[in-house]
Coordinates of C-alpha atoms in Angstrom, one line a residue:
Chain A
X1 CA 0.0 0.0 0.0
X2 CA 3.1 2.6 1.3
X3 CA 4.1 2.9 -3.1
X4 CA 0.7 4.1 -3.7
X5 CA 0.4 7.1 -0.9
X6 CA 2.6 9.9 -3.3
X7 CA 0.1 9.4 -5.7
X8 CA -2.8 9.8 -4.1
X9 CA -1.7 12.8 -1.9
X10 CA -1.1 14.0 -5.3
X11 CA -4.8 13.1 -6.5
X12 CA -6.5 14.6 -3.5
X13 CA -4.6 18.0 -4.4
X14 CA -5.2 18.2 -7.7
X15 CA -7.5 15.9 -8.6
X16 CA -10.7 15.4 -5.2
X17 CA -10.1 19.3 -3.9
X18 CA -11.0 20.9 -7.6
X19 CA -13.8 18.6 -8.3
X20 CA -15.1 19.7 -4.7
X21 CA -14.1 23.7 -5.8
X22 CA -16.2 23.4 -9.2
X23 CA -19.2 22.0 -7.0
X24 CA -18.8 24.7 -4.5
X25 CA -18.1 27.7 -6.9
X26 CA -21.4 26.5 -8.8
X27 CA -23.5 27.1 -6.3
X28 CA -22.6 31.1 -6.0
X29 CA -24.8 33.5 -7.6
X30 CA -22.0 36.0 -9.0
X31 CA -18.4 35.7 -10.1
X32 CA -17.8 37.4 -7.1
X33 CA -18.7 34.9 -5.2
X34 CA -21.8 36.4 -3.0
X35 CA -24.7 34.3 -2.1
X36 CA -25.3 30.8 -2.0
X37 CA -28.0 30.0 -4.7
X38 CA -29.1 27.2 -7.2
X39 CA -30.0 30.2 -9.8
X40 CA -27.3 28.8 -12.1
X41 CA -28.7 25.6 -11.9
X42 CA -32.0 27.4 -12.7
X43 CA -30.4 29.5 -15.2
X44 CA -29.4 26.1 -17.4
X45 CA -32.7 24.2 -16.8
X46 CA -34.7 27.4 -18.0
X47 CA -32.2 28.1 -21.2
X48 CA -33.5 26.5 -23.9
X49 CA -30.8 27.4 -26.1
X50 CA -28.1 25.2 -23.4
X51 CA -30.8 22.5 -23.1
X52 CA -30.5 22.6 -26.9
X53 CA -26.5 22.2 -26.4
X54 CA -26.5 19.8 -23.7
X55 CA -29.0 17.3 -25.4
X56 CA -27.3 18.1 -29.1
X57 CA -24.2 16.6 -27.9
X58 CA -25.8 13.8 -26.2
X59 CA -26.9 12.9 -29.2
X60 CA -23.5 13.2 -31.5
X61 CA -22.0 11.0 -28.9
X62 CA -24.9 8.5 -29.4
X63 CA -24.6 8.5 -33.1
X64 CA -21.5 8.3 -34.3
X65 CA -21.3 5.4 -31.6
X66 CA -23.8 3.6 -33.7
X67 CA -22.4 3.7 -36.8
X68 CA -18.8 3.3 -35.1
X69 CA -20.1 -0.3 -33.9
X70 CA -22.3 -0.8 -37.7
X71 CA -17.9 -0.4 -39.2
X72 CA -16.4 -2.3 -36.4
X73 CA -18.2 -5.3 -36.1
X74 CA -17.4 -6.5 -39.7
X75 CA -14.1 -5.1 -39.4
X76 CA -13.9 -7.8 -36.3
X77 CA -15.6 -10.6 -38.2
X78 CA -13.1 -10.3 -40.9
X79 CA -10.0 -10.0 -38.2
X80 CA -11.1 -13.5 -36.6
X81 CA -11.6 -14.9 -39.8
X82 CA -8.3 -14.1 -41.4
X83 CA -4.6 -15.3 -41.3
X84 CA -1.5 -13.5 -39.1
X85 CA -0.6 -11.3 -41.9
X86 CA -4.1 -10.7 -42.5
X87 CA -4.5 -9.5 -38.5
X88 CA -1.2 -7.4 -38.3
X89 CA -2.3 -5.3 -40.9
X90 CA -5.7 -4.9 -39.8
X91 CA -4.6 -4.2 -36.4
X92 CA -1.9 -1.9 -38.0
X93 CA -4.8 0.4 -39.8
X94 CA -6.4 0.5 -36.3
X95 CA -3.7 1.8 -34.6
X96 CA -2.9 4.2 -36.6
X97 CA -5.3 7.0 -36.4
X98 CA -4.9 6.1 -33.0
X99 CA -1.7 7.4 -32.4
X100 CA -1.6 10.2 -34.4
X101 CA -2.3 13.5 -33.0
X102 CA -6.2 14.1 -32.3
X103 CA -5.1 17.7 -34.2
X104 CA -3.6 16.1 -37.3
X105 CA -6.3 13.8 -37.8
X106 CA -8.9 16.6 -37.7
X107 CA -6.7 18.6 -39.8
X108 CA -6.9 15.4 -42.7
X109 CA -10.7 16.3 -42.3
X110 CA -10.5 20.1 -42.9
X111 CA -8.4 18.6 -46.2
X112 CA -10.9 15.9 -47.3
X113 CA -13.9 17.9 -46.6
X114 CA -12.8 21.2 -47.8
X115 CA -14.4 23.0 -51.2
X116 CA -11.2 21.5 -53.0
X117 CA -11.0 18.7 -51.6
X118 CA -11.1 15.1 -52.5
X119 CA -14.4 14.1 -51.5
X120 CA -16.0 17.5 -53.6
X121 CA -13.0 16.8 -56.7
X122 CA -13.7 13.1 -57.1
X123 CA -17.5 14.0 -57.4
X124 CA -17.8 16.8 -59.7
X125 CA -14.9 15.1 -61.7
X126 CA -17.4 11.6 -61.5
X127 CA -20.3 14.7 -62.7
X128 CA -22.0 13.3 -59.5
X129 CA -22.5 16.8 -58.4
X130 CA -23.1 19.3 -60.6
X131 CA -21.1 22.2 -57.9
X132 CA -19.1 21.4 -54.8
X133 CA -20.9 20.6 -51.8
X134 CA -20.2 22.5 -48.7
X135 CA -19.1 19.5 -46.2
X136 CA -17.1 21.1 -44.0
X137 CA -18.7 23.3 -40.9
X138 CA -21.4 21.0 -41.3
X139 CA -23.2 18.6 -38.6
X140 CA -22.6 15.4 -40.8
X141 CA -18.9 16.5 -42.4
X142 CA -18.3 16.7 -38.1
X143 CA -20.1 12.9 -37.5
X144 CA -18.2 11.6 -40.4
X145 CA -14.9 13.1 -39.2
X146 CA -15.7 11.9 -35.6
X147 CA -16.4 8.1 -36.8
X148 CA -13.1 7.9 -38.9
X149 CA -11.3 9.4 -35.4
X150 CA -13.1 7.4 -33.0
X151 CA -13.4 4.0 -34.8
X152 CA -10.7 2.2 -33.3
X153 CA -11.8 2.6 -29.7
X154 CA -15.0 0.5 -30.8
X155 CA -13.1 -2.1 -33.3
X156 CA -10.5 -2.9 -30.0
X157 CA -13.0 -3.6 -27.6
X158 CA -15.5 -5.8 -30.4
X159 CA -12.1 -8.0 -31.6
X160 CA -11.4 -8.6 -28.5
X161 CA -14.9 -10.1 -27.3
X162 CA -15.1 -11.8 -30.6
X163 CA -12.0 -13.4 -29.9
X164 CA -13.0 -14.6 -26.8
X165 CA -16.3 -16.2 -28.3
X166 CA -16.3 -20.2 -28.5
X167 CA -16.0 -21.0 -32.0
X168 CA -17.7 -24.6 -31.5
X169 CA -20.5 -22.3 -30.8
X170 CA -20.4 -20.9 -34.5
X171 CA -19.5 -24.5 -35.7
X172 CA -22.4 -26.2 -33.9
X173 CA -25.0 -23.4 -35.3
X174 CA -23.0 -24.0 -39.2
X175 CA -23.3 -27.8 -38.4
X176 CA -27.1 -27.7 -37.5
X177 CA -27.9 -26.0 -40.8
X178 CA -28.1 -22.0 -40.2
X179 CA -27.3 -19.5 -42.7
X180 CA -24.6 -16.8 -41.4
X181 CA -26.1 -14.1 -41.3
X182 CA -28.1 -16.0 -38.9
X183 CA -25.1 -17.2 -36.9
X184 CA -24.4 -13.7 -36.9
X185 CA -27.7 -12.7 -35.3
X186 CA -28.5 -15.3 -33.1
X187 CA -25.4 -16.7 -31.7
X188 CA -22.5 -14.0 -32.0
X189 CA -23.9 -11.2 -31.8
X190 CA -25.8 -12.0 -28.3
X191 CA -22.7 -13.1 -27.0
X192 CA -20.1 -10.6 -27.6
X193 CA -22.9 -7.8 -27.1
X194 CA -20.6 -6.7 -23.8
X195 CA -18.0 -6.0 -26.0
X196 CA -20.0 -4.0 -28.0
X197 CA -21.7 -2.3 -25.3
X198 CA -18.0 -1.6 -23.7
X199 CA -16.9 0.3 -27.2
X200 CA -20.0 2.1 -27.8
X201 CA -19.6 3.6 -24.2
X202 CA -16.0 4.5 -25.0
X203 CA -16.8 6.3 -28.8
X204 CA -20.2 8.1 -26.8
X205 CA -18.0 9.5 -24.1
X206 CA -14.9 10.7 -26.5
X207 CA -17.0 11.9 -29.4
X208 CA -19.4 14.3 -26.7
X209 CA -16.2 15.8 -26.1
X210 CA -14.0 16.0 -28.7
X211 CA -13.6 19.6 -28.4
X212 CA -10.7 20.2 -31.2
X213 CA -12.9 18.3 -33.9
X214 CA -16.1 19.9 -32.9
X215 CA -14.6 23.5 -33.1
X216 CA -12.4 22.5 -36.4
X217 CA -14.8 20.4 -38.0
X218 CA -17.9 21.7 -37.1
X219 CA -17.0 25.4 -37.3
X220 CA -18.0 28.4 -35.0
X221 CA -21.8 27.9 -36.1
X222 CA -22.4 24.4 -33.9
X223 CA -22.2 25.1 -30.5
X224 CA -21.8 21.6 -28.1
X225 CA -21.0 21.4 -24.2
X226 CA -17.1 21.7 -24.6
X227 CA -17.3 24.7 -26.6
X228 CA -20.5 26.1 -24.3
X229 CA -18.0 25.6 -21.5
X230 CA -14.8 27.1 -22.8
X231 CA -17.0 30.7 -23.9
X232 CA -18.5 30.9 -20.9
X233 CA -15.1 30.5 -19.1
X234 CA -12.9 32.2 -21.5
X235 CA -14.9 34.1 -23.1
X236 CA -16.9 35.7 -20.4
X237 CA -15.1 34.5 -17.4
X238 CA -18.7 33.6 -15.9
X239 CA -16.9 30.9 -13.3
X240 CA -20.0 29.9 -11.9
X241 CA -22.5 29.5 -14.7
X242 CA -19.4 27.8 -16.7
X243 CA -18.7 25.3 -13.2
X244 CA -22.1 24.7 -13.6
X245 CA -22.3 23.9 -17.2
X246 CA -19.0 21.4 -16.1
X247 CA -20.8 19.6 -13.9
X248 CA -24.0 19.5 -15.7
X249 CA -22.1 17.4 -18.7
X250 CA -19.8 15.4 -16.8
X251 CA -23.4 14.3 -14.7
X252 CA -24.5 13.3 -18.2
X253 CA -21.9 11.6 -19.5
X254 CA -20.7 9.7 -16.8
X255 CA -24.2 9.1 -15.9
X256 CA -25.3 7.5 -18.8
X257 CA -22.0 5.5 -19.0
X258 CA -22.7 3.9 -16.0
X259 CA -26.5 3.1 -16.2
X260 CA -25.4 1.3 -19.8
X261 CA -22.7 -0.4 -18.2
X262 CA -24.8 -1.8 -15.2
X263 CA -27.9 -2.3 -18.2
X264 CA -25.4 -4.2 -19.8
X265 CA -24.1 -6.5 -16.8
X266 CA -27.4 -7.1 -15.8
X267 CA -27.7 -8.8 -19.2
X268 CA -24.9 -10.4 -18.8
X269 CA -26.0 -12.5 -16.1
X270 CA -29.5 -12.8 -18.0
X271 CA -27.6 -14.7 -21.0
X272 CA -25.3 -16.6 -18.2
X273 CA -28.3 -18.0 -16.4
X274 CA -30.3 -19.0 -19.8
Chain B
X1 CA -29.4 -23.0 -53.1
X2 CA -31.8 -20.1 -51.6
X3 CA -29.0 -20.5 -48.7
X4 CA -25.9 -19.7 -50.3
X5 CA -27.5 -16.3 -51.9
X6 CA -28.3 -14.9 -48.7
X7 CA -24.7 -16.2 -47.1
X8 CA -23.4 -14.5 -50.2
X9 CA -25.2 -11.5 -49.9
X10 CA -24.1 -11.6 -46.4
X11 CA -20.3 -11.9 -46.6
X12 CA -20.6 -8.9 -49.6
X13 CA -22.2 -6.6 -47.2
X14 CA -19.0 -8.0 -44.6
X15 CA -16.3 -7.5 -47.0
X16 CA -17.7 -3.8 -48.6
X17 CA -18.2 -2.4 -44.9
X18 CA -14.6 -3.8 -43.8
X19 CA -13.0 -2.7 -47.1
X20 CA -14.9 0.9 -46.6
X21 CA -13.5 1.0 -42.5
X22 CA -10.4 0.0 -43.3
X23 CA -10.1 2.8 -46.1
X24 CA -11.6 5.2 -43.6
X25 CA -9.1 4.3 -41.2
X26 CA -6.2 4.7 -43.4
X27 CA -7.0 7.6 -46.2
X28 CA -6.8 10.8 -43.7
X29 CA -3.7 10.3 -42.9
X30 CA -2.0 9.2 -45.9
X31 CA -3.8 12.1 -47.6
X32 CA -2.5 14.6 -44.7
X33 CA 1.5 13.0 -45.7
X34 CA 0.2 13.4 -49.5
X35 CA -0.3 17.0 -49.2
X36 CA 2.3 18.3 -46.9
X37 CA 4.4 17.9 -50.1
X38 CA 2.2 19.8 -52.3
X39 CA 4.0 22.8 -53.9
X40 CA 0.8 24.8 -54.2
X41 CA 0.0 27.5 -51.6
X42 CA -3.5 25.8 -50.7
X43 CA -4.7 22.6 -49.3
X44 CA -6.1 21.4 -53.2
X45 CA -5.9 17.4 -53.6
X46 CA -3.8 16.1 -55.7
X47 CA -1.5 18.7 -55.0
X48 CA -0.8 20.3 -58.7
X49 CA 2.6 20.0 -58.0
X50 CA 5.7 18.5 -55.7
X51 CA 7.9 20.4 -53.2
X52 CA 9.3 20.1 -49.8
X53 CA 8.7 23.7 -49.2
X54 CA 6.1 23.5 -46.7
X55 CA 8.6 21.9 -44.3
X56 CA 11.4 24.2 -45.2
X57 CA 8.6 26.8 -43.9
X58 CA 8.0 24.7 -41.0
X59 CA 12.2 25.1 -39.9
X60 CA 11.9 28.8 -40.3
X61 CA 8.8 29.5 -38.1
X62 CA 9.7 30.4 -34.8
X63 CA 6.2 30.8 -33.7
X64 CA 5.6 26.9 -34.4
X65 CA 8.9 26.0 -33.8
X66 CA 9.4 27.0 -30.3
X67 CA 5.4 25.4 -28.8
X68 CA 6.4 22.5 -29.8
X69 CA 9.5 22.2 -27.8
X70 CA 7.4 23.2 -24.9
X71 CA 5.5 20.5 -25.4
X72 CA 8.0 18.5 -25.5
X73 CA 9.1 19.4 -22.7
X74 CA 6.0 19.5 -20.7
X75 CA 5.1 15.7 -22.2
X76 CA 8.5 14.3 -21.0
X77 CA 7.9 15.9 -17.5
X78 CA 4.3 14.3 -17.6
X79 CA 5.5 11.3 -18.5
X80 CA 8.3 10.7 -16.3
X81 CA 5.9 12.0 -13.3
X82 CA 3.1 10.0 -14.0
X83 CA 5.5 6.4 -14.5
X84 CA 7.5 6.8 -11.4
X85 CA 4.2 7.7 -9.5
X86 CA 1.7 6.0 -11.1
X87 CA 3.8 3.0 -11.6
X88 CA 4.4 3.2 -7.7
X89 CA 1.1 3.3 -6.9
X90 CA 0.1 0.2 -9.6
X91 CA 2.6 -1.4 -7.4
X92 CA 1.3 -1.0 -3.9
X93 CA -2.1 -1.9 -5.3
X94 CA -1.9 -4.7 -7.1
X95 CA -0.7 -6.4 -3.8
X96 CA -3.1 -5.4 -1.6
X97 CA -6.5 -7.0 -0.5
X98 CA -7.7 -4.3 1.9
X99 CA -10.9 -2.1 0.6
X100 CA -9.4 1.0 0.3
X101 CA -6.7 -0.9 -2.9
X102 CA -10.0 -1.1 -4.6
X103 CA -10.8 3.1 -3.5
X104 CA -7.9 4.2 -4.8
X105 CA -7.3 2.4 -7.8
X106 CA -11.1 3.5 -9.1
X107 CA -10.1 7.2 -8.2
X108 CA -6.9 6.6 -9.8
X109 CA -8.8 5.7 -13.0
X110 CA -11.2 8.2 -12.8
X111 CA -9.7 11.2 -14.7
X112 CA -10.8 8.9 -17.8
X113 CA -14.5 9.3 -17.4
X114 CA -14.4 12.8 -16.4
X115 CA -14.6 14.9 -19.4
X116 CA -11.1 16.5 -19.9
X117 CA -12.4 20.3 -20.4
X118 CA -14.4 19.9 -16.9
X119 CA -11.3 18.7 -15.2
X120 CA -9.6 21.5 -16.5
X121 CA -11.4 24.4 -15.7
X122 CA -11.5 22.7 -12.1
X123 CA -7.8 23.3 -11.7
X124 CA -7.8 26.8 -13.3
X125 CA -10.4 27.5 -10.3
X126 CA -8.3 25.6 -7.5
X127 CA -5.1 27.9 -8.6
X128 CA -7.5 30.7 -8.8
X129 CA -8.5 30.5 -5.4
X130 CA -5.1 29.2 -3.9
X131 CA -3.6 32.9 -5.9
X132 CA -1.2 30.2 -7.9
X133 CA -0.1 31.7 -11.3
X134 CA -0.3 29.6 -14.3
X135 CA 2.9 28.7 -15.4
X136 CA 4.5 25.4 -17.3
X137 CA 4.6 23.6 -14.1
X138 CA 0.8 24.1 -13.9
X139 CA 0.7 22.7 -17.0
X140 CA 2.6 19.3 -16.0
X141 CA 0.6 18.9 -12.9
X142 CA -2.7 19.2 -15.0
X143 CA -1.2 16.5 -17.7
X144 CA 0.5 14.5 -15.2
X145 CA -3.0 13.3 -13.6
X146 CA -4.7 12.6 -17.2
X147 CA -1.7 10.6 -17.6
X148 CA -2.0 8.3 -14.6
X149 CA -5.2 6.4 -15.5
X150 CA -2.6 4.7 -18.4
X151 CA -0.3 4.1 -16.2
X152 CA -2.0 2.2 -13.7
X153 CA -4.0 0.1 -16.2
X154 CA -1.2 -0.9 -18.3
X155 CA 1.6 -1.3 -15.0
X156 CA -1.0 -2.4 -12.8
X157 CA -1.7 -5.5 -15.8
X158 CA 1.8 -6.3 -15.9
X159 CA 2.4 -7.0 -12.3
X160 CA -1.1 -9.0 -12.6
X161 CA 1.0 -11.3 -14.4
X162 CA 4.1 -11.1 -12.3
X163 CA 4.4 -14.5 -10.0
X164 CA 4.7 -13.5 -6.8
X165 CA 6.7 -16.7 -5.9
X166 CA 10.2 -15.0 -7.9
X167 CA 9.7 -12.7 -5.2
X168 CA 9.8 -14.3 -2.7
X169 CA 12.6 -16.9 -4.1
X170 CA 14.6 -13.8 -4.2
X171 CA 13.8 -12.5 -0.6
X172 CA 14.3 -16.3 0.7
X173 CA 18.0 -16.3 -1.5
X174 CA 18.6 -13.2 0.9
X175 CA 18.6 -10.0 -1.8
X176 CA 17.3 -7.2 -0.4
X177 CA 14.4 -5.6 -0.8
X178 CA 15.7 -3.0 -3.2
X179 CA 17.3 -5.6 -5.2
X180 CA 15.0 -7.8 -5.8
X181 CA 12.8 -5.0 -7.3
X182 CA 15.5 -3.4 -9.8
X183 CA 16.4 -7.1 -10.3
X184 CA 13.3 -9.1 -10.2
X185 CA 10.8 -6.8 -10.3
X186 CA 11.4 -4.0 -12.5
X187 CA 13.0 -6.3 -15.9
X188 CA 9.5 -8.5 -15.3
X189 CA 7.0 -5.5 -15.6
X190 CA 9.3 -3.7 -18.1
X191 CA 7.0 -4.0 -20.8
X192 CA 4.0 -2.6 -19.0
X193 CA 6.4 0.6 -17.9
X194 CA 7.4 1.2 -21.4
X195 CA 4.3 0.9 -23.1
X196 CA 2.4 3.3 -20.7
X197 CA 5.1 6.1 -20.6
X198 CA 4.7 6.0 -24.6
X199 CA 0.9 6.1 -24.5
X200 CA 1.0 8.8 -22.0
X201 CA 3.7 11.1 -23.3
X202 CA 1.4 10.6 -27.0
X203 CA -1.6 11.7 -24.6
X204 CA 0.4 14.7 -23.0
X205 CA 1.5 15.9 -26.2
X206 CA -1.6 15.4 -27.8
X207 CA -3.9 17.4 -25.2
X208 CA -6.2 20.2 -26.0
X209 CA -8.6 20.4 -22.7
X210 CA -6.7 21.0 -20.2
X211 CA -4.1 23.1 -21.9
X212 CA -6.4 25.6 -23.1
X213 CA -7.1 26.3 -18.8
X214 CA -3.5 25.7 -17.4
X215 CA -1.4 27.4 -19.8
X216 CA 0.2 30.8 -19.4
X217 CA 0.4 33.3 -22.2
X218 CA 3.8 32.2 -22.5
X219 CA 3.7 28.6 -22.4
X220 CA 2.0 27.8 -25.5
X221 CA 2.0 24.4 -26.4
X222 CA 1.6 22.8 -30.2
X223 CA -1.5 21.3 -30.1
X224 CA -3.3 24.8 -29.4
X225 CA -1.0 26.6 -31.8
X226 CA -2.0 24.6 -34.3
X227 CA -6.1 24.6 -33.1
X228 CA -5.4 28.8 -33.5
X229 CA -3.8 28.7 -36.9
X230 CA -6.3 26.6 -38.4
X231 CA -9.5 28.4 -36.5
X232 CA -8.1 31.6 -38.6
X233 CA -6.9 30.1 -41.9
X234 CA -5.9 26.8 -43.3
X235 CA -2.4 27.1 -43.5
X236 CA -0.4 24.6 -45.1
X237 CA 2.1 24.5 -42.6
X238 CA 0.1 22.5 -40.5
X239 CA 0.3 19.6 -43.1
X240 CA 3.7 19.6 -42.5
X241 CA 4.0 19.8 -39.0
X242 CA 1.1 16.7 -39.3
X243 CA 3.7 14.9 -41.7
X244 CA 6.8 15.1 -39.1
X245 CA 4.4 14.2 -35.9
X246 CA 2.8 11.1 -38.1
X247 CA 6.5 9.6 -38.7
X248 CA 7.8 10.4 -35.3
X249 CA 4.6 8.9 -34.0
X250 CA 5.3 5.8 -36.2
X251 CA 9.1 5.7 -35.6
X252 CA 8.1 6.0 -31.7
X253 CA 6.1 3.0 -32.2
X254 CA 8.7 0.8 -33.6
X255 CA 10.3 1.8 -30.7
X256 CA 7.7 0.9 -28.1
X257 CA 7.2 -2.3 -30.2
X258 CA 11.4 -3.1 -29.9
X259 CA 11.4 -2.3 -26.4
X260 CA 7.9 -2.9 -25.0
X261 CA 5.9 -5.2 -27.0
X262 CA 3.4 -2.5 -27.5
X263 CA 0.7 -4.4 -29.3
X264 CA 1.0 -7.0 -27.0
X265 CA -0.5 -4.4 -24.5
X266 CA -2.7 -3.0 -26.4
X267 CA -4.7 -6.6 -27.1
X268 CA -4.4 -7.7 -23.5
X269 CA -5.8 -4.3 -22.3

């Protein structure tokens, strides 16, 4: 236990005493910190324009989730499927947007998406589009961007559970006569749903707060919680409304992280006991 | 034979959605080393023609040069605070039973569920209060925590797998305590160690959140330079500060691999 007591002294310094400041400096009325009060609390709830915010980025995290887990489940298939060389340079493509700067990749977006470039060349060049498109600063350039950069935390976590999955399962379901798109339904995807679940929480919580890419990508005109918070704090050094705006979306977030997560053990247990 | 044309149409849907991922996880950033050597003056793809210009640029601006030292800097610092601590604490955990193992080690990991920007803003408000000016050890403090959660998953794994009987062969053989850890110990949970400090310093140098709250006027760092110049303009520069950060990034890589095994700890994570 002794190793382990630098490290937390550290944490409860910097780590346990501002959490408990951000709570506490919410809860003043004024940046000058007079009164007690819930009024900023009050102040969101009776905003609809940071209700608005708060439930738009819910809902980015949500989606490009979804279609992060649609990609990375037959990226995973395939992976299982396939031979060592095969698997190296899959796992190779997923680890490299990975470890390249969150910056860089959202800069390759501003480049892809942009009025000259590739996706708007290749399509009036195809005479697909008759002018270029405007992509970028939009809500779907921004959830396209956000499922190329957050893909790999959802492929990890699906490989992995599908690599863990009994394959006499699969061969007993083949064997018996089932189709595999039926396998896939009925047999692996029931079982390596944790896995799923598990990556879909990881994409939900990075993409509602991937900050650089939602500024970059989605432009000054869509405002989400990291932005919201970072004008309000910046901008117009409101410390209490922007504490409470903090707090508001790490409640969220973390919130619905953990009721999926305990959602998800619960079934766990369900398909154990069946 | 109605059979084999839905498994067909099955494994086509498989192999176009994999064959579109795996595009989509490889085109940006071979298009982003494609077009730092464009000769042009804008971001147009295919570059109409081939230079190395941009990066020549890239040597001679000060303003670009000199954040990314600092965070250089301010990564290495991160790193080698949140290894020797976090790795410390992984440690003292990982052989404990008591309740409180189980307390820490979930507060430890906590910084990963708490958004970044939140955490930030936290400990602008703590310095705030406390009359601390922001400076680049503000800065390292900040990134040092984010850090940590890596660091105890990935050591904390390794010395999951360490069998505590070499230990005590060691201890029975009569080295001493501080022996038997830079000779038992440490070699053993090497790979953990090395791994973590290279996905940390990657996450120290790659943070936007916290350094937009922690960092003084003077301590810009590259990642926000970078943000700035491309909320004003798109500069081309950027590609080719994105080109030498992708090979250094690859050539670290080969490095962790050499010395750490890296995706051996990524897959068991």
């Amino acid at each position: 236990m002794l190793p382990a007591v630098p490290l937390a002294a550290l944490f409860l310094a910097a780590f346990v005493l501002p959490l408990i400041a951000l709570v506490a400096i919410s809860l003043f009325r004024t940046s000058q910190f007079e009164e007690l009060s819930l009024a900023q609390y009050v102040r969101f709830f009776s905003d609809p324009f940071s209700i608005k915010v708060l439930t738009d980025t819910i809902w980015l995290g949500a989606e490009v989730a979804l279609v992060t887990l649609i990609i990375a489940y037959p990226i995973a298939l395939v992976y299982v499927a396939s031979g060592q060389l095969m698997r190296t340079l899959i796992t190779f493509l997923i680890m490299l947007p990975l470890l390249t700067s969150t910056v860089v990749r959202t800069f390759a977006w501003i480049v892809l998406l942009g009025r000259d470039g590739i996706i708007n060349t290749a399509m009036l060049s195809l005479g697909l589009w008759q002018a270029p498109a405007r992509l970028l600063y939009t809500w779907e350039g921004m959830v396209l961007a956000l499922i190329q950069i957050q893909l790999p935390l959802m492929a990890l976590p699906v490989i992995n559970s599908l690599l863990r999955l009994d394959g006499n399962l699969t061969r007993a379901a083949e064997g018996l006569g089932a189709s595999r798109a039926r396998i896939f339904v009925t047999v692996i995807l029931p079982l390596t749903l944790p896995g799923a679940i598990a990556g879909w929480l990881l994409v939900f919580a990075a993409a509602a707060t991937a900050f650089i890419t939602q500024t970059l990508v989605g432009g000054g005109r869509i405002i989400l919680m990291a932005s919201h918070i970072y004008q309000q704090a910046v901008g117009v050094q409101d410390w209490p409304f922007s504490a409470a705006l903090s707090l508001i979306f790490t409640l969220a977030v973390t919130g619905i992280v953990f009721a999926t997560g305990a959602l998800s053990r619960r079934y766990v247990r369900g398909v154990d006991a069946a | 034979m109605q059979r084999s044309l839905i498994d067909r149409v099955y494994s086509g849907i498989i192999g176009a959605i994999t064959g579109f991922g795996l595009l989509l996880l490889l085109a940006p950033t071979l298009v982003v080393l494609i077009i730092s050597f464009t000769g042009g003056v804008t971001l147009k793809f295919p570059p109409p023609s081939w230079s190395l210009r941009w990066y020549v640029d890239l040597l001679q601006s000060q303003e670009i040069v000199e954040p990314a030292l600092t965070s250089l800097k301010v990564a290495t610092a991160a790193t080698i605070l949140s290894a020797v601590l976090g790795g410390a604490a992984a440690l003292g955990l990982a052989r404990s039973r008591l309740k409180i193992a189980r307390v820490l080690d979930a507060l430890f990991m906590s910084p990963m569920v708490l958004p970044a920007m939140a955490f930030g803003l936290s400990l602008l408000l703590v310095f705030n209060l406390l009359g601390i000016r922001l400076s680049a050890a503000t800065l390292v403090l900040g990134h040092t925590i984010i850090c940590v959660p890596f660091v105890i998953r990935m050591v904390g794994a390794s010395v999951q797998q360490l069998d505590p009987v070499l230990i005590t062969c060691s201890l029975s053989l009569g080295a001493g305590r501080w022996y038997t850890f830079r000779r038992v110990t440490l070699p053993l949970i090497r790979r953990g160690i090395v791994a973590s400090c290279f996905v940390a310093f990657l996450t120290s140098f790659d943070n936007v959140p916290v350094s937009l709250f922690l960092a003084d006027a003077r301590t810009e760092v590259l990642p926000i330079k970078l943000w700035a110049i491309l909320e004003g303009s798109l500069d081309v520069r950027v590609a080719a500060v994105s080109g030498v950060i992708v090979l250094l990034t690859l050539a670290g890589l080969v490095c962790a691999e050499i010395f750490g095994g890296f995706s051996r700890q990524i897959g068991s994570r």
